[in-house]
Coordinates of C-alpha atoms in Angstrom, one line a residue:
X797 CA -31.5 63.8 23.2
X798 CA -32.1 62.6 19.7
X799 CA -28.5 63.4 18.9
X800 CA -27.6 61.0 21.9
X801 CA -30.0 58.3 20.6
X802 CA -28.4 58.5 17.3
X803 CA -25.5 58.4 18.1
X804 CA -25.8 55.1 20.4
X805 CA -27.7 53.8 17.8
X806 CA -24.9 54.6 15.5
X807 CA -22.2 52.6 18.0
X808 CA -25.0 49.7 18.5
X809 CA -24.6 49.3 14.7
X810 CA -21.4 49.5 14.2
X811 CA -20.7 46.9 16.7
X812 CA -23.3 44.5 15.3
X813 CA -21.6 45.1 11.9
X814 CA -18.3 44.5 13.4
X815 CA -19.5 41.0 15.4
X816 CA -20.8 39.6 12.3
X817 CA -18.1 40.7 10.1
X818 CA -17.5 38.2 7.9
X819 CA -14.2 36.2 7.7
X820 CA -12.5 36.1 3.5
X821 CA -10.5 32.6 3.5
X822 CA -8.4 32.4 0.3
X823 CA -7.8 29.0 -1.1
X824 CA -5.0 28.1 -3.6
X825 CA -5.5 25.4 -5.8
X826 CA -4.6 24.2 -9.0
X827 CA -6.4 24.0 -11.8
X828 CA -5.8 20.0 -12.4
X829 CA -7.3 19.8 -8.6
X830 CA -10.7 20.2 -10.0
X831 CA -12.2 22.8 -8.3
X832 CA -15.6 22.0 -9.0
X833 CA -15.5 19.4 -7.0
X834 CA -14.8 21.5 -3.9
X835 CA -16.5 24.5 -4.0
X836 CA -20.1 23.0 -3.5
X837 CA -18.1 21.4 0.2
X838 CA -17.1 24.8 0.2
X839 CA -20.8 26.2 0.0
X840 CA -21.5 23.8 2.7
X841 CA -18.6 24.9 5.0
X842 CA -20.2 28.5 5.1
X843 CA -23.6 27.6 5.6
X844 CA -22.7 26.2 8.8
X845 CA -20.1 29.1 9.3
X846 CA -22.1 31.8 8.1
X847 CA -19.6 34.4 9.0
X848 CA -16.9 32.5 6.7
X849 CA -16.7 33.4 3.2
X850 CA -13.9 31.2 1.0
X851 CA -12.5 32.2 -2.0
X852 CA -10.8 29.9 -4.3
X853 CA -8.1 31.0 -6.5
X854 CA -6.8 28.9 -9.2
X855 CA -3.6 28.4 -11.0
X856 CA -0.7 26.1 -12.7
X857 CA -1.9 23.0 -14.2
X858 CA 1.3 21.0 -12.8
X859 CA 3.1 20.3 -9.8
X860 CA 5.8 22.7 -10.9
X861 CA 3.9 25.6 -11.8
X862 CA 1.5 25.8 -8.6
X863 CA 5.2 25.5 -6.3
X864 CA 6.5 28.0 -8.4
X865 CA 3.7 30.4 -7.4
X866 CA 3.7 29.7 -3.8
X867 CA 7.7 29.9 -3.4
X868 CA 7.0 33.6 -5.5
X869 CA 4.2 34.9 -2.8
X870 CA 5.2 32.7 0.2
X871 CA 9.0 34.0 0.1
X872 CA 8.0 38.0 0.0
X873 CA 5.8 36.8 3.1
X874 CA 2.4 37.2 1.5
X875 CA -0.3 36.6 3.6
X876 CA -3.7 36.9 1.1
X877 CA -3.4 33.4 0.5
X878 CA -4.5 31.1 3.7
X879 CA -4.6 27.7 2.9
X880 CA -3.1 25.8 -0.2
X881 CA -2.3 22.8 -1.7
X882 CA 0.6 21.2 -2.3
X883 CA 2.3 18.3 -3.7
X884 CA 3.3 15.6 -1.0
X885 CA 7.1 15.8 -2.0
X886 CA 6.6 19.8 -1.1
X887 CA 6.5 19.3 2.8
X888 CA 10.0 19.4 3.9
X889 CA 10.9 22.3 1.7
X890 CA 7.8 24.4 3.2
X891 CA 8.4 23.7 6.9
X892 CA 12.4 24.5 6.2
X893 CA 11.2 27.5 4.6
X894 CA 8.9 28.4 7.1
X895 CA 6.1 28.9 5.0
X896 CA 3.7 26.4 6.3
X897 CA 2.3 26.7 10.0
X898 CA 2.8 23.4 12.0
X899 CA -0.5 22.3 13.0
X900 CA 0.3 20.4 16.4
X901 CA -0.9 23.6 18.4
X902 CA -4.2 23.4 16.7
X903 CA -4.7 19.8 17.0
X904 CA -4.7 18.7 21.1
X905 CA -5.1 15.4 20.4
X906 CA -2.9 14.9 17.5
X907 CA -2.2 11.5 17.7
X908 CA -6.1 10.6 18.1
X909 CA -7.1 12.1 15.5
X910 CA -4.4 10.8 13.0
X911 CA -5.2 7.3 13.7
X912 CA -8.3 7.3 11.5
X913 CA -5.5 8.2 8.7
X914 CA -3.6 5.9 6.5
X915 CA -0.2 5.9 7.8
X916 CA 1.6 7.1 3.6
X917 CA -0.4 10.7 3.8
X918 CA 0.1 11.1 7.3
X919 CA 4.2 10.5 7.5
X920 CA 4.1 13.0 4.1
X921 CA 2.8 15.6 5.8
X922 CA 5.1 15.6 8.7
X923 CA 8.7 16.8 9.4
X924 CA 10.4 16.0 12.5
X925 CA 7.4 14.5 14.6
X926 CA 5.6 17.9 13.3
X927 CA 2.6 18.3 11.1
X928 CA 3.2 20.6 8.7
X929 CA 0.3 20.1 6.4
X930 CA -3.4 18.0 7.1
X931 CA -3.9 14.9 4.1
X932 CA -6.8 16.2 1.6
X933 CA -6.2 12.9 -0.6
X934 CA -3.7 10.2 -1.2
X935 CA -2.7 8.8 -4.5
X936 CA -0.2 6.5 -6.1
X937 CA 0.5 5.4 -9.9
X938 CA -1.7 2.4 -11.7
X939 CA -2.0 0.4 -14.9
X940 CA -4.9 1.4 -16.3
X941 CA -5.6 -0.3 -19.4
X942 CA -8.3 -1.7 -22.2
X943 CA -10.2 -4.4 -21.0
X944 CA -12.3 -4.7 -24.1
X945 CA -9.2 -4.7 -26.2
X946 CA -7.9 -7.4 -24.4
X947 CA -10.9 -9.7 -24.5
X948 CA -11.1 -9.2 -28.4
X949 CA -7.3 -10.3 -28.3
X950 CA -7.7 -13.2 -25.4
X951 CA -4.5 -11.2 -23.1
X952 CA -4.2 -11.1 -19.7
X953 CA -3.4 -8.2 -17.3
X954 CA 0.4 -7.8 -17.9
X955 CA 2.7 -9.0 -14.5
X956 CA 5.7 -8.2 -16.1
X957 CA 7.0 -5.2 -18.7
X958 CA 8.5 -7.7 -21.0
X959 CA 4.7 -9.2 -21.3
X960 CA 3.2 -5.8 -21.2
X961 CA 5.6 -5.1 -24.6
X962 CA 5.0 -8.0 -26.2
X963 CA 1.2 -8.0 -25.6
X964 CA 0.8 -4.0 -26.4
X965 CA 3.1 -4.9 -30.1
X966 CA 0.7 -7.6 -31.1
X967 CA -2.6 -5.5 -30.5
X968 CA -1.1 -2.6 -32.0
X969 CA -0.6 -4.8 -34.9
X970 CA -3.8 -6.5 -35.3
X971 CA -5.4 -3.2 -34.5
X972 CA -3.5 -0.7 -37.4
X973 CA -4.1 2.6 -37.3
X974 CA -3.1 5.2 -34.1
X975 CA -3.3 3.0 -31.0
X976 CA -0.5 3.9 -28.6
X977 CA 0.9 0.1 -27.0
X978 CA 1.9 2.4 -24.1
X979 CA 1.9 6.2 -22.6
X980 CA 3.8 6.8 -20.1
X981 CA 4.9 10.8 -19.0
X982 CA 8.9 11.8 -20.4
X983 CA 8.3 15.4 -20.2
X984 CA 10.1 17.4 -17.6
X985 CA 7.7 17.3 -14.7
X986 CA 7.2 15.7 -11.6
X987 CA 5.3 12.6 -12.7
X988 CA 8.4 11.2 -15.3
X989 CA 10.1 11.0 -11.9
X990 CA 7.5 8.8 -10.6
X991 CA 8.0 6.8 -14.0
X992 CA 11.7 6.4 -13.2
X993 CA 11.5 5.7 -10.1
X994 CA 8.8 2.9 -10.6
X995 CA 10.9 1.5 -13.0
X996 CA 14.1 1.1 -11.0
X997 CA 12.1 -0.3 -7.9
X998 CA 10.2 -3.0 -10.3
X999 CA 13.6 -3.8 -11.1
X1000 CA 15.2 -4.0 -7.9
X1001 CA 16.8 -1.0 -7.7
X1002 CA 16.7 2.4 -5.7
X1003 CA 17.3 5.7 -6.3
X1004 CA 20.6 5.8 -4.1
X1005 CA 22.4 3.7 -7.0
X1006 CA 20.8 5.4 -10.5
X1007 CA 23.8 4.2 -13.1
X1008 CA 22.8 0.4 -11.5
X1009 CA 21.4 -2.5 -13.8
X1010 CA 18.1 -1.6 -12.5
X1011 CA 17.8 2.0 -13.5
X1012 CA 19.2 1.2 -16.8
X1013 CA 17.0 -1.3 -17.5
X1014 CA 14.4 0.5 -16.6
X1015 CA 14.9 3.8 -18.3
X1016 CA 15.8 1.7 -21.1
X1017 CA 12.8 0.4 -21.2
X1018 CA 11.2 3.4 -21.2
X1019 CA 13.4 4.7 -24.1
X1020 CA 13.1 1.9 -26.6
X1021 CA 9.4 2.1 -25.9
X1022 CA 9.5 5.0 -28.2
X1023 CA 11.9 3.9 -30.7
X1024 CA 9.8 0.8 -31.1
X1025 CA 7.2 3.1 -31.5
X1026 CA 5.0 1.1 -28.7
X1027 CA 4.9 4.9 -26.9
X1028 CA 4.1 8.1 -29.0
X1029 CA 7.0 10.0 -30.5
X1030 CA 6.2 13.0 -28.7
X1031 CA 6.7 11.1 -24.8
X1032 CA 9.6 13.5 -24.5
X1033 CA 6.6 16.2 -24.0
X1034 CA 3.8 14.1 -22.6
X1035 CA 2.3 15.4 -18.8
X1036 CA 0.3 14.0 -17.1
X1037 CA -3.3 15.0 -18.3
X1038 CA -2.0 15.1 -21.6
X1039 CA -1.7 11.1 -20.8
X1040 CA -5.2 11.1 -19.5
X1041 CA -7.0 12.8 -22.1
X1042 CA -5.5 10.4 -24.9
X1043 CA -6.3 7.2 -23.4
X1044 CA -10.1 9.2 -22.7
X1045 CA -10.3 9.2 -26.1
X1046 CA -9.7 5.7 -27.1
X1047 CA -6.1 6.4 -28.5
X1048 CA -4.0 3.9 -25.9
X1049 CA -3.9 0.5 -24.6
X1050 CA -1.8 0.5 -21.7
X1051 CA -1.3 3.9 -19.8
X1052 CA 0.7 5.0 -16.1
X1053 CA -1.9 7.7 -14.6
X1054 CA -2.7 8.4 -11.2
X1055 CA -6.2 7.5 -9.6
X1056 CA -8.1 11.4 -10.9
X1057 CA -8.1 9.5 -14.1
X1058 CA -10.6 7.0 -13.3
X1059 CA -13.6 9.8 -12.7
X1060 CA -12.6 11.1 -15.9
X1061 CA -12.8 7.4 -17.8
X1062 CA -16.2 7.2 -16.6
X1063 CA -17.1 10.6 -18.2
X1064 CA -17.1 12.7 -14.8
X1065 CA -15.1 15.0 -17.3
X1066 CA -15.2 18.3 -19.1
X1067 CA -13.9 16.4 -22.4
X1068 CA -15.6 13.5 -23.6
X1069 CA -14.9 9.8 -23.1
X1070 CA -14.4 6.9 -25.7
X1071 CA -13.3 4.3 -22.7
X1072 CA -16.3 4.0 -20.4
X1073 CA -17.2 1.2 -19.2
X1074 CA -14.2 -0.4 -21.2
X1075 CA -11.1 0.1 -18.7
X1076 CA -9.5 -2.1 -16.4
X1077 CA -6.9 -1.1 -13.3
X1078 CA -4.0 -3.0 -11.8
X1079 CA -0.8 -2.8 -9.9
X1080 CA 2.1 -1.8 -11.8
X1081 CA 3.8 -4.2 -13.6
X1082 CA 7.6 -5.7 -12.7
X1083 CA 10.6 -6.6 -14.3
X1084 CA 11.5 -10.8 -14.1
X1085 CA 10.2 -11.7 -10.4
X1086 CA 10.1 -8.6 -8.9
X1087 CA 7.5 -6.9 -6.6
X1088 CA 5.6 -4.6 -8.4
X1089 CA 6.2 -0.9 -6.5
X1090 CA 4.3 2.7 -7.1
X1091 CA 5.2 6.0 -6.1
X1092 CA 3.0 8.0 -2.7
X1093 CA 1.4 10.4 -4.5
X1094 CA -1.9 13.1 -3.3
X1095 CA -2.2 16.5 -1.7
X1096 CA -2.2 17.8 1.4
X1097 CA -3.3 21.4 2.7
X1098 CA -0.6 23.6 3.9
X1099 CA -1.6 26.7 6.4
X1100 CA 0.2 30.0 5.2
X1101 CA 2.7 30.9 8.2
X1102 CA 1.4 34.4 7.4
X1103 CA -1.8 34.0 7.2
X1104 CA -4.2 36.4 9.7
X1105 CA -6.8 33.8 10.1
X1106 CA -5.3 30.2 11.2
X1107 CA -7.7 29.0 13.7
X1108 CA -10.4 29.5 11.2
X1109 CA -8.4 27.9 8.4
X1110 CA -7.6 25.0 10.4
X1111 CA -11.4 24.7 11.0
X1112 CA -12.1 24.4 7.6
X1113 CA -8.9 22.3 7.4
X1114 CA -10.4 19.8 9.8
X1115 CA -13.8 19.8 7.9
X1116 CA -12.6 18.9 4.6
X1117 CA -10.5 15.9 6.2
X1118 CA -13.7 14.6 7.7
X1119 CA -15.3 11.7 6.9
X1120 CA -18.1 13.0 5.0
X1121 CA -16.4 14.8 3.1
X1122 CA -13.5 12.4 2.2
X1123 CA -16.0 10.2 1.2
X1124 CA -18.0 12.9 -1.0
X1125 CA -14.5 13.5 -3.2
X1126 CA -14.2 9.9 -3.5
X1127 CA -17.7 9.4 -4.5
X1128 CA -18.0 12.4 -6.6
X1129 CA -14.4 13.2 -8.2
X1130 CA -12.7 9.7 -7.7
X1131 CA -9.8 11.5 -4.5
X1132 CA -8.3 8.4 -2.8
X1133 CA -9.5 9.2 1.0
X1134 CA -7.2 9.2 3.7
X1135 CA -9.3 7.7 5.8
X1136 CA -9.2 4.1 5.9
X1137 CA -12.8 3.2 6.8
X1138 CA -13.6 4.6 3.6
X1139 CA -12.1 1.8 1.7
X1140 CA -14.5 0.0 2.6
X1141 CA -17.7 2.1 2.6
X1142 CA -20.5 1.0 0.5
X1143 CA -21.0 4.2 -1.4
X1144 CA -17.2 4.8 -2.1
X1145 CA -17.3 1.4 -3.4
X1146 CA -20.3 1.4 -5.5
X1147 CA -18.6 4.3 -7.1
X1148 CA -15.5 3.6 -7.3
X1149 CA -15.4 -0.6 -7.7
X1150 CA -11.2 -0.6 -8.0
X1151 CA -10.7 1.2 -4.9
X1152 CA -10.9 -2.3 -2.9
X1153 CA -8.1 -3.8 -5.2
X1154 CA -6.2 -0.2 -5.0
X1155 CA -6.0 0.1 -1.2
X1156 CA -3.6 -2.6 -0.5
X1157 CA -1.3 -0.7 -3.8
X1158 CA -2.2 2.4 -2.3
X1159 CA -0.7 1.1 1.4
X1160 CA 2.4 -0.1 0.1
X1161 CA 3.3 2.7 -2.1
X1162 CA 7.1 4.2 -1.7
X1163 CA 7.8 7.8 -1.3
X1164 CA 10.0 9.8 -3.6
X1165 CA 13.6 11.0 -1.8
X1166 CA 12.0 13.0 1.6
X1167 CA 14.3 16.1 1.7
X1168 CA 14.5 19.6 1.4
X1169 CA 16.7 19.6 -1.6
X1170 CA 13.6 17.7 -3.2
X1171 CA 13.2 20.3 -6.2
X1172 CA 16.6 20.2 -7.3
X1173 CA 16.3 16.3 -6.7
X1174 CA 13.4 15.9 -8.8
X1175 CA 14.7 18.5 -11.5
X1176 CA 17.9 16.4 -11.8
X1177 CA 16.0 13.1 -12.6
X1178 CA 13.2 14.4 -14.2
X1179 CA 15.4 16.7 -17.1
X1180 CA 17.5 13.5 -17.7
X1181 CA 15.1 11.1 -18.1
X1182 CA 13.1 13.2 -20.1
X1183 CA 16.7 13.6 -22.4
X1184 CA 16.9 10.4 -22.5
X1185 CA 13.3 9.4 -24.0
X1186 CA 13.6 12.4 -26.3
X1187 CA 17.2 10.9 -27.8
X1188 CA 19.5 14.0 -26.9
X1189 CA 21.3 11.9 -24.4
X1190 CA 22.1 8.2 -24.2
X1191 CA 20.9 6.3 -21.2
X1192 CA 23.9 6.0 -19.7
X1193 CA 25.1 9.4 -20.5
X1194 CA 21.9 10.5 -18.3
X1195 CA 22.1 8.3 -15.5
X1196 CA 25.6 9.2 -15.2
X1197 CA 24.6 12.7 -15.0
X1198 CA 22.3 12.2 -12.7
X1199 CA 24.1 10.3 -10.3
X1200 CA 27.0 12.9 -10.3
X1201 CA 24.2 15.9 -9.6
X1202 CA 22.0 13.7 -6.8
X1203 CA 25.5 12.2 -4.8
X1204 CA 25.7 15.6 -3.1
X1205 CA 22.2 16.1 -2.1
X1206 CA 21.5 12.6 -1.1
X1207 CA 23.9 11.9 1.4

């Protein structure tokens, strides 16, 4: 008898045990994604799931490096990672791959439920009519530049690049020492496309006709920056936070970031700040009369095709695209929300005063070429221009290259 009682004790146990088993979600993120700003909503997420455990895993502090990771474990099939983020321009590759779940099946009411969304992060993350990834934040490219340095000086926000130049050479000058006119990214990486690209659009152009007057100009532009020595020597090499943490540190007038950089001006930042309280944020500037033009940018989260746990990944993907907790990344690490009630949400505003002036940017900003070729596409412009602002090539020797290269892809 007490072998029998043990025994159904035992089972009883064992099938507790196995009810409350807990469920491991693994999270891939990159290290420029700030992770401390989503692992306390990630606390939260299993306190109200308390059999849901998520583990974060970190790596690659660009674009390029976090898709080179995921193409290595997402090609052998690898299904320890559940949910990751990815670049907007990553979407088609992905669902062509058939690494990222669509999400229609998960999501009855699709349309519904996307309507809250700005349109930009929600036509990113689709492919065919399908969603193939849920927003986490938008994001486009800005101005950002000295406001106290330009009240010392008595300039104006620059509407144009010719006034940007000329109003960058003379502060430089009165100024003497180190200050950078303008920083802008040249290295080989995803965010010198969005440099050329903004260029040729503020001129007129597109990226369908690269040896044009517009991309010249523009890349010229961009390339007699340095030689004028208005933009660092070392552009050729400059990334993205590279860009950030030098105008953080009081070394640049007039820089192209993307919208983490605010939080980080205001010294939500690991390294300390020089600028607070002293920068400014505007639209992109043009060329003559032009419209001024940036590049979509954000994240989105992809679901692993492989993954053994989709309906509770999609769970948490549908938590971290609610409201409250768009609006605690905007408050807290400066995320555009994809939500656009946010925009005009007290809190999100008190924080974050140039989101108001950034949302009609934000809604009018211009993808990059949509198409699963898109590496190659953005390796082809990005290693050109970046030749070019280093001086290996000529201007017209690299958009000639790259227009023989892109021809094939972007038919």
């Amino acid at each position: 008898m007490r072998t029998r009682l043990t025994l159904t004790a035992t089972l009883a146990l064992a099938a507790l045990g196995s009810a409350h088993a807990a469920t491991t979600l693994t999270v891939f993120m990159g290290s420029q994604q700030r992770p401390e700003i989503f692992q306390p909503i990630f606390d939260r997420f299993e306190k109200q799931n308390p059999n849901v455990r998520i583990k974060i895993e970190t790596g690659g502090a660009t674009s390029e490096a976090q898709n080179q990771y995921l193409t290595t474990v997402l090609a052998a099939k690898d299904n320890t990672l559940d949910l990751f983020l990815i670049d907007v321009v990553r979407t088609a590759t992905f669902a062509a791959a058939g690494w990222a779940e669509p999400l229609d099946a998960y999501l009855p009411s699709k349309d519904t439920y996307l309507k809250a969304f700005l349109p930009g992060p929600v036509a990113a993350a689709s492919v065919g009519g399908k969603l193939y990834a849920m927003p986490a934040f938008t994001d486009a490219q800005f101005l950002y530049y000295r406001k106290d340095l330009l009240e010392k000086y008595k300039a104006k926000v620059p509407k144009t690049w010719d006034e940007l130049a000329a109003t960058a050479a003379r502060i430089q000058k009165a100024e003497g020492g180190t200050l950078q006119g303008f920083n802008f990214q040249g290295a080989p990486i995803e965010g010198t496309v969005c440099n050329f690209l903004e260029m040729t659009w503020t001129g007129g152009g597109s990226v369908g006709d690269v040896t044009g007057p517009a991309a010249k100009q523009g890349l010229g532009f961009l390339v007699n920056a340095v030689k004028t020595k208005l933009a660092p020597a070392a552009s050729a090499e400059m990334k993205t936070d590279d860009s950030r943490q030098q105008f953080q540190a009081g070394n640049v007038l007039f820089g192209l970031n993307w919208s983490y950089a605010w939080a980080h001006f205001q010294g939500n930042s690991p390294q300390p700040t020089r600028v607070k309280g002293d920068v400014g944020v505007a639209a992109l500037p043009a060329f003559g009369k032009n419209a001024t033009a940036t590049c979509t940018g954000g994240w989105e989260w992809g679901l692993n095709a492989y993954s053994r746990n989709k309906a509770t990944a999609v769970k948490l993907l549908q938590f971290m695209a609610s409201s409250d907790v768009q609006k605690e990344m905007a408050v807290k690490g400066a995320y555009l929300p994809v939500r656009k009630s946010l925009y005009n949400d007290k809190a999100v505003l008190t924080a974050n005063p140039h989101f108001k002036a950034l949302y009609p940017i934000v809604t009018k900003a211009r993808p990059r070429p949509v198409t699963s070729a898109y590496p190659r596409v953005s390796e082809i412009i990005r290693n050109n221009v970046s030749a070019a602002v280093a001086g290996s090539k000529s201007v017209d020797a690299a958009l000639n290259d790259m227009k023989r290269d892109l021809e094939p892809l972007l038919k």
